[in-house]
Amino acid sequence: MYKACNASLPLESYTTGNDSITITARRHHFFICGVPGHCQGGQKVDINVPRISAIDIAPTPSALVSPSSDPTTKTPAPSSNAAAAVVATKSHDLFVLGLAALIFVVFGYSNLA
């Protein structure tokens, strides 16, 4: 039904245009637009929520280490390297975009005048 864009027997139907769907089952979920021509035009989505295996939920070796004998010792919060990388990437992209705009203004504008 999904690949053929057949919307004749939907499991659910949403019509407000502002619908929200909470996915709770770990499996494939398929959604298509039932308006004629929309699905064929690409208005469809396949969401795969994988099942959790025992390997996925096994504790890391650092989680198995016994706590310190000193109860006042506090472990620092983990650093957000991933967030820092995203910010750095966005900052780098913004810098490159600004530099390109500056080069265009200086060299491109003078060639147009």
CSV table of C-alpha atoms in Angstrom, one decimal:
chain,number,residue,atom,x,y,z
A,1,MET,CA,0.0,0.0,0.0
A,2,TYR,CA,2.8,2.4,0.9
A,3,LYS,CA,5.0,1.8,-2.2
A,4,ALA,CA,1.9,1.9,-4.5
A,5,CYS,CA,0.5,5.0,-2.7
A,6,ASN,CA,-2.8,3.2,-2.1
A,7,ALA,CA,-4.8,5.1,0.5
A,8,SER,CA,-8.0,3.1,0.1
A,9,LEU,CA,-7.8,1.2,3.5
A,10,PRO,CA,-6.0,3.5,6.0
A,11,LEU,CA,-5.4,2.3,9.6
A,12,GLU,CA,-5.9,5.9,10.7
A,13,SER,CA,-7.0,9.1,9.0
A,14,TYR,CA,-5.9,12.6,9.9
A,15,THR,CA,-7.5,15.6,8.4
A,16,THR,CA,-6.9,18.8,10.3
A,17,GLY,CA,-3.5,19.6,8.8
A,18,ASN,CA,-2.1,20.2,12.3
A,19,ASP,CA,-2.2,16.6,13.5
A,20,SER,CA,0.4,15.1,15.9
A,21,ILE,CA,1.3,11.4,16.0
A,22,THR,CA,3.0,9.8,19.0
A,23,ILE,CA,5.0,6.8,17.9
A,24,THR,CA,5.2,4.2,20.8
A,25,ALA,CA,5.8,0.9,18.9
A,26,ARG,CA,9.3,-0.1,17.8
A,27,ARG,CA,8.7,-1.0,14.2
A,28,HIS,CA,8.2,0.5,10.7
A,29,HIS,CA,5.6,3.2,10.5
A,30,PHE,CA,4.3,4.3,7.1
A,31,PHE,CA,2.5,7.5,6.4
A,32,ILE,CA,1.1,8.8,3.1
A,33,CYS,CA,-0.9,11.7,2.0
A,34,GLY,CA,-4.3,10.6,0.8
A,35,VAL,CA,-5.0,13.6,-1.5
A,36,PRO,CA,-4.8,12.3,-5.1
A,37,GLY,CA,-1.4,12.9,-6.6
A,38,HIS,CA,0.3,14.0,-3.4
A,39,CYS,CA,1.8,10.6,-2.5
A,40,GLN,CA,3.0,10.1,-6.0
A,41,GLY,CA,4.6,13.5,-5.7
A,42,GLY,CA,6.6,12.4,-2.7
A,43,GLN,CA,4.4,13.3,0.2
A,44,LYS,CA,5.0,10.1,2.1
A,45,VAL,CA,7.3,9.0,4.9
A,46,ASP,CA,8.7,5.7,6.2
A,47,ILE,CA,9.8,5.8,9.8
A,48,ASN,CA,11.7,2.9,11.3
A,49,VAL,CA,12.0,2.7,15.0
A,50,PRO,CA,14.4,-0.2,15.7
A,51,ARG,CA,13.9,-2.7,18.4
A,52,ILE,CA,16.3,-2.5,21.4
A,53,SER,CA,18.7,-5.4,21.7
A,54,ALA,CA,20.5,-6.6,24.8
A,55,ILE,CA,23.7,-5.2,23.4
A,56,ASP,CA,22.1,-1.7,23.0
A,57,ILE,CA,21.1,-1.6,26.7
A,58,ALA,CA,24.2,-3.2,28.2
A,59,PRO,CA,26.0,-0.9,30.6
A,60,THR,CA,29.4,0.5,29.6
A,61,PRO,CA,32.5,-0.6,31.4
A,62,SER,CA,32.7,2.8,33.1
A,63,ALA,CA,29.2,2.3,34.6
A,64,LEU,CA,30.4,-0.9,36.2
A,65,VAL,CA,33.2,0.7,38.2
A,66,SER,CA,32.5,0.7,41.9
A,67,PRO,CA,32.0,4.2,43.4
A,68,SER,CA,34.7,5.9,45.4
A,69,SER,CA,35.0,5.2,49.1
A,70,ASP,CA,34.8,9.0,49.7
A,71,PRO,CA,31.1,10.0,49.5
A,72,THR,CA,32.0,13.7,49.2
A,73,THR,CA,33.8,13.1,45.9
A,74,LYS,CA,31.7,14.5,43.1
A,75,THR,CA,32.0,13.4,39.5
A,76,PRO,CA,32.0,16.3,37.0
A,77,ALA,CA,29.1,16.4,34.5
A,78,PRO,CA,30.0,15.0,31.2
A,79,SER,CA,31.1,17.5,28.6
A,80,SER,CA,28.8,18.2,25.7
A,81,ASN,CA,31.4,17.7,22.9
A,82,ALA,CA,28.6,16.9,20.4
A,83,ALA,CA,26.9,20.1,21.1
A,84,ALA,CA,30.2,22.0,20.9
A,85,ALA,CA,30.9,20.4,17.6
A,86,VAL,CA,27.5,21.4,16.2
A,87,VAL,CA,28.0,25.0,17.4
A,88,ALA,CA,31.6,25.0,16.0
A,89,THR,CA,30.3,23.7,12.7
A,90,LYS,CA,27.6,26.3,12.6
A,91,SER,CA,30.0,29.1,13.5
A,92,HIS,CA,32.5,27.9,10.9
A,93,ASP,CA,29.7,27.8,8.3
A,94,LEU,CA,28.6,31.3,9.3
A,95,PHE,CA,32.2,32.6,9.1
A,96,VAL,CA,32.7,31.1,5.6
A,97,LEU,CA,29.3,32.5,4.4
A,98,GLY,CA,30.2,36.0,5.8
A,99,LEU,CA,33.7,35.8,4.1
A,100,ALA,CA,32.1,34.8,0.8
A,101,ALA,CA,29.7,37.7,1.0
A,102,LEU,CA,32.5,40.1,1.8
A,103,ILE,CA,34.5,38.9,-1.1
A,104,PHE,CA,31.5,39.3,-3.4
A,105,VAL,CA,30.9,42.8,-2.2
A,106,VAL,CA,34.5,43.9,-2.6
A,107,PHE,CA,35.3,42.2,-5.9
A,108,GLY,CA,31.9,41.4,-7.4
A,109,TYR,CA,30.4,44.8,-6.9
A,110,SER,CA,33.5,46.6,-8.3
A,111,ASN,CA,33.3,44.5,-11.4
A,112,LEU,CA,29.6,45.4,-11.9
A,113,ALA,CA,30.1,49.1,-11.5
